[in-house]
Coordinates of C-alpha atoms and ligand atoms in Angstrom, one line a residue:
Chain A
M1 CA -29.0 -1.9 0.5
C2 CA -27.3 -1.5 3.8
S3 CA -28.6 -4.8 5.1
N4 CA -26.1 -7.4 6.0
N5 CA -27.9 -10.5 5.0
E6 CA -29.6 -10.7 8.4
G7 CA -32.5 -13.0 8.1
G8 CA -31.5 -13.9 4.6
L9 CA -29.4 -16.9 3.7
T10 CA -25.7 -16.4 3.5
K11 CA -24.3 -17.4 0.1
F12 CA -21.0 -19.1 0.2
E13 CA -20.0 -17.6 -3.0
P14 CA -16.6 -16.2 -4.0
K15 CA -16.8 -12.5 -4.9
P16 CA -18.2 -11.8 -8.3
D17 CA -16.3 -10.0 -11.1
L18 CA -16.5 -6.6 -9.5
A19 CA -15.2 -4.8 -12.6
L20 CA -18.9 -5.0 -13.7
F21 CA -20.0 -2.9 -10.7
R22 CA -19.1 0.4 -12.2
K23 CA -21.9 2.5 -10.9
C24 CA -22.6 3.5 -7.3
L25 CA -25.6 1.7 -6.0
K26 CA -27.0 4.8 -4.4
C27 CA -26.4 7.5 -7.0
D28 CA -25.2 7.9 -10.6
K29 CA -21.5 8.4 -9.9
N30 CA -18.8 5.8 -10.6
S31 CA -18.1 3.5 -7.7
V32 CA -14.7 3.6 -6.0
V33 CA -15.1 1.1 -3.2
V34 CA -16.7 -2.3 -2.6
T35 CA -18.0 -3.0 0.9
R36 CA -18.2 -6.4 2.5
I37 CA -21.6 -7.2 1.1
N38 CA -20.3 -6.6 -2.5
D39 CA -22.0 -3.2 -2.6
A40 CA -20.1 -0.7 -4.8
M41 CA -20.3 2.9 -3.9
C42 CA -18.9 6.3 -4.7
K43 CA -16.7 8.2 -2.2
E44 CA -19.5 10.4 -0.8
C45 CA -22.1 7.6 -0.5
F46 CA -19.5 5.4 1.2
V47 CA -18.6 7.9 3.8
E48 CA -22.3 8.5 4.5
Y49 CA -23.0 4.8 4.8
F50 CA -20.0 4.3 7.1
T51 CA -20.9 7.3 9.4
H52 CA -24.6 6.1 9.5
K53 CA -23.6 2.6 10.5
F54 CA -21.5 3.9 13.4
R55 CA -24.1 6.3 14.6
A56 CA -26.8 3.6 14.4
T57 CA -24.7 1.3 16.5
I58 CA -23.9 3.9 19.1
G59 CA -27.4 5.2 19.1
K60 CA -28.7 1.7 19.8
S61 CA -30.7 1.2 23.0
K62 CA -29.5 4.3 24.7
L63 CA -26.0 3.1 25.4
F64 CA -24.9 6.4 27.1
D65 CA -26.8 8.8 29.4
K66 CA -26.8 12.5 28.6
D67 CA -23.5 14.2 29.7
E68 CA -22.1 10.8 30.7
V69 CA -18.3 10.7 30.4
V70 CA -16.9 7.8 28.5
M71 CA -13.2 6.8 28.1
F72 CA -11.7 6.0 24.7
P73 CA -8.4 4.2 24.8
Y74 CA -6.8 5.7 21.7
S75 CA -3.9 3.8 20.3
S76 CA -3.2 5.6 17.0
S77 CA -4.2 2.4 15.1
D78 CA -6.3 2.6 12.0
S79 CA -9.6 1.9 13.9
S80 CA -8.6 4.5 16.7
V81 CA -8.0 7.1 14.0
A82 CA -11.4 6.4 12.4
M83 CA -13.3 6.4 15.7
L84 CA -11.7 9.7 16.9
H85 CA -12.8 11.3 13.7
L86 CA -16.4 9.9 13.9
L87 CA -16.7 11.1 17.5
F88 CA -15.4 14.5 16.5
K89 CA -17.9 14.7 13.7
G90 CA -20.6 13.5 16.1
V91 CA -20.2 16.5 18.4
G92 CA -19.5 19.0 15.6
E93 CA -21.6 21.8 14.2
E94 CA -22.7 19.8 11.1
A95 CA -23.9 16.8 13.0
K96 CA -27.7 16.5 12.7
K97 CA -28.2 14.8 16.0
K98 CA -25.2 15.5 18.2
F99 CA -23.8 12.9 20.6
T100 CA -24.6 14.0 24.1
F101 CA -22.0 12.0 26.0
K102 CA -18.5 13.4 26.7
T103 CA -15.4 11.7 25.4
I104 CA -12.1 11.5 27.3
C105 CA -9.2 9.8 25.6
V106 CA -6.2 7.9 27.0
Y107 CA -3.1 7.1 25.0
I108 CA -0.9 4.3 26.4
E109 CA 2.6 4.2 24.9
D110 CA 3.5 0.5 24.3
N111 CA 5.9 0.6 21.3
Y112 CA 9.1 2.3 22.5
V113 CA 9.3 0.2 25.6
F114 CA 10.6 -2.7 23.4
E115 CA 13.1 -0.6 21.5
S116 CA 16.3 -1.2 23.4
N117 CA 18.3 1.2 21.3
S118 CA 15.8 4.1 21.5
S119 CA 16.2 6.9 24.0
T120 CA 13.6 8.4 26.3
H121 CA 13.8 11.4 24.2
E122 CA 12.6 9.4 21.1
R123 CA 9.7 8.0 23.2
I124 CA 8.6 11.5 24.2
T125 CA 8.9 12.8 20.7
F126 CA 6.6 9.9 19.5
M127 CA 4.0 10.8 22.1
E128 CA 4.2 14.4 21.2
N129 CA 3.5 13.5 17.6
V130 CA 0.5 11.5 18.7
K131 CA -0.6 14.5 20.6
K132 CA -0.3 16.7 17.6
S133 CA -2.3 14.3 15.4
V134 CA -5.3 14.3 17.8
E135 CA -5.4 18.0 18.6
Y136 CA -8.0 18.7 15.9
S137 CA -10.6 16.7 17.8
G138 CA -10.6 19.0 20.8
F139 CA -11.0 16.1 23.2
K140 CA -9.2 15.9 26.5
F141 CA -6.3 13.5 26.3
Y142 CA -4.5 11.6 29.0
Y143 CA -1.2 9.7 28.6
S144 CA 0.2 6.6 30.2
L145 CA 3.0 4.0 29.7
I146 CA 2.4 0.3 29.3
E147 CA 4.9 -0.5 32.1
N148 CA 2.6 1.4 34.5
C149 CA 0.6 -1.9 34.7
L150 CA 3.3 -2.8 37.2
E151 CA 2.9 0.4 39.2
P152 CA 1.3 -0.4 42.5
S153 CA 0.4 3.3 43.3
K154 CA -2.3 5.3 41.7
N155 CA 0.2 7.3 39.8
I156 CA -0.5 5.7 36.4
V157 CA -1.9 8.4 34.2
S158 CA -1.3 12.1 33.5
D159 CA -2.6 14.8 31.2
E160 CA 1.0 16.0 30.6
I161 CA 3.5 13.8 28.8
A162 CA 6.3 15.6 30.7
K163 CA 4.9 14.3 34.0
L164 CA 5.1 10.6 33.1
N165 CA 7.6 8.6 35.0
L166 CA 9.7 7.5 32.1
N167 CA 12.9 6.4 33.9
N168 CA 11.7 4.0 36.5
E169 CA 12.3 0.4 37.4
N170 CA 8.9 -0.7 36.2
K171 CA 10.2 -0.6 32.6
E172 CA 12.9 -3.2 33.4
K173 CA 10.5 -5.3 35.4
F174 CA 8.0 -5.2 32.6
L175 CA 10.5 -6.3 30.0
N176 CA 11.7 -9.1 32.3
L177 CA 8.1 -10.3 32.7
I178 CA 7.3 -10.2 29.0
N179 CA 10.6 -11.8 28.0
S180 CA 10.1 -14.6 30.5
C181 CA 7.2 -15.9 28.3
K182 CA 8.3 -19.2 26.7
N183 CA 6.6 -18.5 23.3
Q184 CA 5.4 -15.7 21.1
T185 CA 1.7 -16.5 21.6
S186 CA 1.7 -16.3 25.4
K187 CA 3.8 -13.1 25.1
E188 CA 1.2 -11.5 22.9
E189 CA -1.7 -12.7 25.1
L190 CA -0.1 -11.6 28.3
L191 CA 0.6 -8.1 26.8
K192 CA -3.1 -7.8 25.7
R193 CA -4.3 -8.7 29.2
L194 CA -1.9 -6.4 31.0
K195 CA -2.9 -3.5 28.7
T196 CA -6.6 -4.1 29.3
Q197 CA -5.9 -4.2 33.1
L198 CA -4.1 -0.9 32.9
I199 CA -7.0 0.6 30.9
N200 CA -9.4 -0.6 33.6
R201 CA -7.3 0.9 36.3
I202 CA -7.0 4.2 34.5
A203 CA -10.8 4.3 34.0
I204 CA -11.3 3.7 37.7
E205 CA -8.7 6.3 38.5
L206 CA -10.5 8.9 36.3
K207 CA -13.8 7.8 37.8
I208 CA -15.2 6.7 34.4
K209 CA -17.5 3.7 34.1
K210 CA -17.8 3.2 30.4
I211 CA -14.9 2.4 28.0
I212 CA -15.4 2.5 24.2
F213 CA -13.0 0.2 22.4
P214 CA -12.3 0.9 18.7
V215 CA -12.4 -2.6 17.4
S216 CA -13.7 -3.6 14.0
C217 CA -15.8 -6.6 13.0
T218 CA -12.7 -8.1 11.3
N219 CA -10.6 -7.8 14.4
L220 CA -13.3 -9.0 16.7
T221 CA -13.6 -12.1 14.5
I222 CA -9.9 -12.7 14.6
D223 CA -10.0 -12.3 18.4
M224 CA -12.9 -14.6 18.6
L225 CA -11.3 -17.4 16.7
T226 CA -8.0 -16.9 18.4
N227 CA -9.8 -17.1 21.7
V228 CA -11.4 -20.4 20.7
A229 CA -8.0 -21.8 19.9
L230 CA -6.7 -20.6 23.3
G231 CA -9.5 -22.2 25.3
K232 CA -11.4 -19.0 26.0
G233 CA -14.6 -20.4 24.4
A234 CA -16.7 -19.7 27.5
H235 CA -16.2 -16.0 27.1
L236 CA -16.9 -15.8 23.3
S237 CA -20.3 -14.1 23.4
I238 CA -19.2 -11.7 26.1
E239 CA -16.0 -10.5 24.5
T240 CA -17.6 -9.7 21.1
S241 CA -20.8 -8.1 22.4
L242 CA -21.7 -4.4 21.8
E243 CA -21.9 -3.9 25.5
E244 CA -20.1 -5.9 28.1
K245 CA -20.6 -5.5 31.8
L246 CA -17.6 -6.5 34.0
S247 CA -17.8 -7.7 37.5
N248 CA -15.8 -4.7 38.7
G249 CA -18.6 -2.4 37.6
L250 CA -16.9 -1.2 34.3
V251 CA -18.8 -1.4 31.0
Y252 CA -17.0 -2.0 27.7
V253 CA -18.7 -0.8 24.5
R254 CA -17.6 -1.7 21.0
P255 CA -19.2 0.8 18.6
L256 CA -17.1 -0.2 15.5
R257 CA -18.2 -3.9 15.6
E258 CA -20.4 -3.5 12.5
L259 CA -17.6 -2.2 10.3
T260 CA -14.8 -4.1 8.7
S261 CA -11.1 -3.3 8.7
K262 CA -11.3 -2.6 4.9
E263 CA -14.2 -0.1 5.4
I264 CA -12.2 1.6 8.1
A265 CA -9.1 1.9 5.9
F266 CA -11.2 3.5 3.1
Y267 CA -12.9 5.9 5.6
N268 CA -9.5 7.1 6.8
R269 CA -8.2 7.5 3.3
Y270 CA -11.3 9.5 2.1
N271 CA -11.1 11.8 5.1
N272 CA -7.4 12.4 4.6
I273 CA -6.7 11.2 8.2
D274 CA -4.6 8.0 7.4
S275 CA -1.5 10.0 8.1
N276 CA -2.6 10.1 11.8
I277 CA -2.0 6.3 12.0
M278 CA 1.3 5.8 13.9
A279 CA 2.5 2.4 13.1
K280 CA 4.4 0.5 15.7
S281 CA 7.8 -0.7 14.7
S282 CA 7.4 -3.7 17.0
S283 CA 4.9 -5.0 14.4
L284 CA 7.8 -5.8 12.1
K285 CA 8.6 -8.7 14.4
N286 CA 5.2 -10.3 13.8
L287 CA 5.8 -12.6 10.9
P288 CA 2.6 -14.0 9.4
N289 CA 2.8 -17.4 11.0
S290 CA 4.6 -16.5 14.3
T291 CA 1.6 -16.8 16.6
I292 CA -1.9 -18.2 16.8
Y293 CA -3.2 -14.6 16.4
R294 CA -1.1 -13.9 13.3
L295 CA -2.2 -17.2 11.7
T296 CA -5.9 -16.5 12.4
E297 CA -5.4 -12.9 11.1
K298 CA -4.1 -14.3 7.8
F299 CA -7.0 -16.8 7.6
I300 CA -9.7 -14.2 8.3
N301 CA -8.1 -11.6 5.9
S302 CA -8.0 -14.2 3.1
L303 CA -11.6 -15.1 3.7
Q304 CA -12.5 -11.4 3.7
N305 CA -10.8 -11.1 0.3
E306 CA -12.2 -14.1 -1.4
Y307 CA -15.5 -14.6 0.3
P308 CA -16.4 -11.2 1.7
T309 CA -19.8 -12.2 3.1
T310 CA -18.5 -14.9 5.4
V311 CA -16.6 -12.8 7.9
P312 CA -19.7 -11.1 9.3
T313 CA -21.3 -14.5 9.3
I314 CA -18.6 -16.0 11.6
F315 CA -18.8 -12.9 13.7
R316 CA -22.6 -13.1 14.0
T317 CA -22.3 -16.7 15.3
S318 CA -21.1 -15.2 18.6
D319 CA -24.3 -13.2 18.9
K320 CA -26.2 -16.4 18.8
L321 CA -24.3 -18.0 21.7
T322 CA -25.4 -17.4 25.3
P323 CA -23.0 -17.5 28.2
T324 CA -23.3 -20.8 30.0
D325 CA -25.0 -20.9 33.4
E326 CA -21.9 -22.5 34.7
L327 CA -20.0 -19.3 34.6
C328 CA -19.8 -17.8 38.0
P329 CA -19.8 -14.0 37.9
E330 CA -18.7 -13.5 41.5
D331 CA -15.6 -15.5 40.8
S332 CA -13.8 -13.4 38.2
C333 CA -10.4 -14.1 36.6
M334 CA -7.6 -12.1 38.1
L335 CA -6.1 -11.4 34.7
C336 CA -9.0 -10.9 32.2
E337 CA -11.7 -10.0 34.8
L338 CA -14.2 -12.3 33.1
P339 CA -16.1 -15.0 35.1
V340 CA -13.9 -18.0 35.8
D341 CA -15.2 -20.8 33.6
T342 CA -16.0 -24.2 34.9
I343 CA -13.7 -25.7 32.3
K344 CA -11.1 -24.5 34.6
K345 CA -11.9 -27.5 36.7
I346 CA -10.7 -29.6 33.8
S347 CA -7.7 -27.4 33.7
A348 CA -7.0 -28.5 37.2
N349 CA -6.2 -31.8 35.7
S350 CA -3.8 -30.1 33.3
S351 CA -0.3 -31.2 34.0
A352 CA 1.0 -27.9 35.4
I353 CA -1.5 -27.6 38.2
N354 CA -1.6 -31.3 38.8
D355 CA 2.1 -31.5 39.3
L356 CA 2.1 -28.6 41.6
E357 CA -0.8 -30.1 43.6
Y358 CA 1.0 -33.4 43.8
S359 CA 4.2 -31.7 45.1
L360 CA 2.0 -29.8 47.5
S361 CA 0.4 -32.9 48.8
I362 CA 3.8 -34.4 49.7
S363 CA 4.9 -31.0 51.0
R364 CA 7.8 -30.5 48.7
L365 CA 6.8 -27.0 47.6
D366 CA 8.7 -23.8 48.1
N367 CA 7.1 -20.4 48.3
T368 CA 7.4 -19.5 44.6
A369 CA 5.7 -22.8 43.6
I370 CA 2.9 -22.1 46.0
E371 CA 2.6 -18.7 44.6
K372 CA 2.5 -20.1 41.1
L373 CA -0.3 -22.6 42.0
F374 CA -2.4 -19.8 43.5
V375 CA -2.0 -17.6 40.6
L376 CA -3.0 -20.4 38.3
K377 CA -6.0 -21.1 40.5
S378 CA -7.2 -17.5 40.4
V379 CA -7.5 -17.2 36.7
C380 CA -9.8 -18.6 34.0
Y381 CA -8.8 -21.6 32.0
S382 CA -7.3 -19.6 29.1
C383 CA -5.3 -17.2 31.3
S384 CA -3.9 -20.2 33.2
V385 CA -2.6 -21.5 29.9
V386 CA -0.9 -18.2 29.2
L387 CA 0.5 -17.8 32.7
K388 CA 1.8 -21.4 32.7
D389 CA 4.3 -20.1 30.0
V390 CA 5.4 -17.1 32.0
G391 CA 8.7 -17.8 33.7
G392 CA 8.7 -15.7 36.9
H393 CA 5.4 -15.0 38.5
G394 CA 7.3 -12.8 40.9
N395 CA 7.3 -10.2 38.2
L396 CA 3.5 -10.1 37.9
P397 CA 1.8 -6.8 38.8
Q398 CA 1.6 -6.3 42.6
T399 CA -2.0 -5.3 42.1
I400 CA -2.8 -8.8 40.9
K401 CA -0.9 -10.5 43.7
D402 CA -2.6 -8.3 46.3
K403 CA -6.0 -9.2 44.9
I404 CA -5.2 -12.9 45.1
K405 CA -4.0 -12.5 48.7
S406 CA -7.0 -10.4 49.8
R407 CA -9.4 -12.8 48.3
D408 CA -8.0 -16.0 49.8
N409 CA -6.1 -16.6 52.8
L410 CA -3.3 -18.6 51.2
K411 CA -2.9 -21.2 53.9
D412 CA -6.6 -21.9 54.4
K413 CA -7.0 -22.3 50.7
I414 CA -4.2 -24.8 50.6
K415 CA -5.9 -27.0 53.2
E416 CA -9.2 -26.7 51.4
F417 CA -7.6 -28.0 48.1
L418 CA -6.0 -30.8 49.9
I419 CA -9.3 -31.9 51.5
E420 CA -11.1 -31.5 48.2
D421 CA -8.7 -33.8 46.5
Chain B
M1 CA 8.6 6.0 -19.3
L2 CA 5.7 5.1 -17.0
H3 CA 5.6 7.5 -14.0
L4 CA 3.9 6.2 -10.9
T5 CA 3.4 7.5 -7.4
I6 CA 3.5 4.6 -4.9
E7 CA 2.2 5.2 -1.4
F8 CA 2.3 3.1 1.7
S9 CA 0.2 3.7 4.8
G10 CA -1.5 2.1 7.8
G11 CA 1.9 0.7 8.8
A12 CA 2.9 -0.7 5.4
E13 CA 5.5 2.1 5.2
L14 CA 7.5 0.3 7.9
L15 CA 8.4 -2.3 5.3
F16 CA 9.8 0.4 3.1
G17 CA 12.2 2.2 5.4
N18 CA 9.3 4.3 6.8
V19 CA 9.0 6.2 3.5
K20 CA 5.4 6.8 2.7
K21 CA 5.6 8.2 -0.8
H22 CA 7.8 7.0 -3.7
Q23 CA 8.0 8.5 -7.2
V24 CA 9.1 5.8 -9.6
E25 CA 9.7 5.6 -13.3
L26 CA 9.3 2.3 -15.1
N27 CA 10.5 1.4 -18.6
N28 CA 7.4 1.0 -20.6
D29 CA 8.7 -1.2 -23.4
T30 CA 6.3 -3.8 -22.0
K31 CA 3.0 -3.3 -20.4
W32 CA 2.8 -3.1 -16.6
T33 CA 0.0 -4.6 -14.6
I34 CA -0.3 -4.7 -10.8
R35 CA 1.0 -8.3 -10.9
E36 CA 4.3 -7.1 -12.4
L37 CA 4.4 -4.0 -10.2
L38 CA 4.3 -6.2 -7.0
V39 CA 7.3 -8.1 -8.2
W40 CA 9.1 -4.9 -9.0
I41 CA 8.3 -3.4 -5.6
K42 CA 9.6 -6.6 -3.9
D43 CA 12.8 -6.4 -5.8
N44 CA 13.4 -2.7 -5.7
L45 CA 11.7 -1.1 -2.7
L46 CA 11.0 -3.7 0.0
K47 CA 13.4 -3.6 3.0
H48 CA 12.0 -6.6 4.9
K49 CA 11.1 -10.2 4.4
P50 CA 9.0 -10.8 1.3
E51 CA 6.3 -12.7 3.2
M52 CA 5.5 -9.5 5.1
F53 CA 4.3 -8.0 1.8
L54 CA 3.5 -10.8 -0.6
Q55 CA 1.9 -14.2 -0.3
D56 CA 1.1 -16.8 -2.9
E57 CA 2.2 -14.4 -5.7
T58 CA -0.2 -11.7 -4.7
I59 CA -0.5 -9.1 -2.0
R60 CA -0.5 -10.4 1.6
P61 CA -4.1 -10.7 2.9
G62 CA -4.9 -7.6 5.0
I63 CA -3.0 -5.1 2.8
L64 CA -5.4 -3.2 0.5
I65 CA -4.5 -1.8 -2.9
L66 CA -6.0 1.4 -4.3
V67 CA -5.4 2.9 -7.7
N68 CA -6.1 6.6 -7.8
D69 CA -8.1 6.1 -4.6
S70 CA -10.3 3.4 -6.1
D71 CA -10.6 -0.1 -4.7
W72 CA -8.5 -2.5 -6.9
D73 CA -11.4 -5.0 -6.6
L74 CA -13.3 -2.7 -9.1
L75 CA -10.3 -2.6 -11.5
G76 CA -9.6 -6.2 -12.1
N77 CA -7.1 -6.7 -9.3
L78 CA -3.7 -8.2 -10.4
S79 CA -4.5 -7.7 -14.1
Y80 CA -5.2 -4.0 -13.9
E81 CA -3.0 -2.3 -16.5
L82 CA -1.2 0.7 -15.1
N83 CA -1.3 4.1 -16.8
D84 CA 1.1 7.0 -16.8
N85 CA 0.8 9.1 -13.6
D86 CA -1.3 6.5 -11.7
N87 CA -1.2 6.6 -7.9
V88 CA -1.0 3.1 -6.4
T89 CA -1.6 3.1 -2.6
F90 CA -1.0 0.1 -0.3
I91 CA -2.8 0.3 3.1
S92 CA -2.1 -2.2 5.8
T93 CA -5.0 -3.2 8.0
L94 CA -2.8 -5.7 9.9
H95 CA -2.6 -5.1 13.7
G96 CA 0.5 -3.5 15.1
G97 CA 0.3 -5.0 18.6
Ligands
ZN501 ZN1 -23.0 7.4 -4.7
ZN502 ZN1 -8.9 -14.9 32.3

């Protein structure tokens, strides 16, 4: 019943006339929801199926040690709201087998930073509302601001909203950096990467090794196809796996990867927690065709509607891929922290780097251009494509620039490249 | 009159002036299906571009429809005929970011 066609053949069939599926397939009640495998269930059986699926994923191969502290970047999105509730239930009295790891949550405010008309007061009120909506869980919550990705010091997170540095120059620098992106896709991709970097830094700051990301099967599939389109193919199997080990010692875990966005929405609805979802007003700017991500989202959601079994099939493809030997784990990308792919060597032929290298060879480069070249040389292929569209590299986080400098002595590296060519 | 409760959640409320619950009354001279209701919502409640809510004369992929907490897939989708006091809920699963 709960099987997801593993081993069996996938049928490329449109969904059947579901009005025929009146009875829950597990009990005698009338069904109210259809899951991705065209199974119709009643409310109680669905919630049980959903909870079981999450617990089975998280219980797999002893992901966490007893009393291990894990960090949950809570974003008040639908999947965050569902995962917080599942974790809460997992440590509650009624849980048959309690989770033995400890959860610490971090909320990063990344909506009001874009609202030019909104006041600091509104931003604080929004965070206070988030705080109220998660209080029932009893988990310890920390707070941060997206512009803290530009904060060079360790002062990036606090357990009190009032102690956050809300009026600082980082906000302006951050907006300058984001607005210097030449198109909406690179803007979106840069934002994603800067947020992940901040999450990593906060985990290190809080001395936590494992981070649990609340991302559904549907969103992983959208990410995966977007990444293919953006030239991140070499990282496909890594970025969708249940457990991902980063070169900096952190481990990402994705316990919602077996559940679809539709299932998550119904779970929230049936537990009366959908009011905890705090929608971002910035999402109104995301017209359906405005970026590669939006277009992929539209495609995957249409597939999920019309051919519900195909989305898990696409997603499972990534499980069948193995990372290429040509990935070099010691050489990780400065922006996404994943191994730099050898395809990057091809990217060296891409016009931006080529032009810069040519100018360098005839010594017509100023310092900003040299900086640009080295930033591009220190990231994976896909991140170099994103960064190519960023106007001022001077606005990049100091932490990234420091890493580049500490890794390579700039001048030596220049010589090396010139000899190589 | 046909009395309906129309709810928006998961971010769909942003398209409707951030109002989550709407009580509406429709003239029931003719029968109302979800198909007609979508057009009515577009003309009467929607505060943003139609493509944020509708696509190809149906709901935008990624927004779910529930009638009295039941999946509209079980009710015949667009051709479900609305009854007095039905609750129709629209839940967006589209990403905010
Ligand atoms: Zn049942
Ligand atoms: Zn990268």
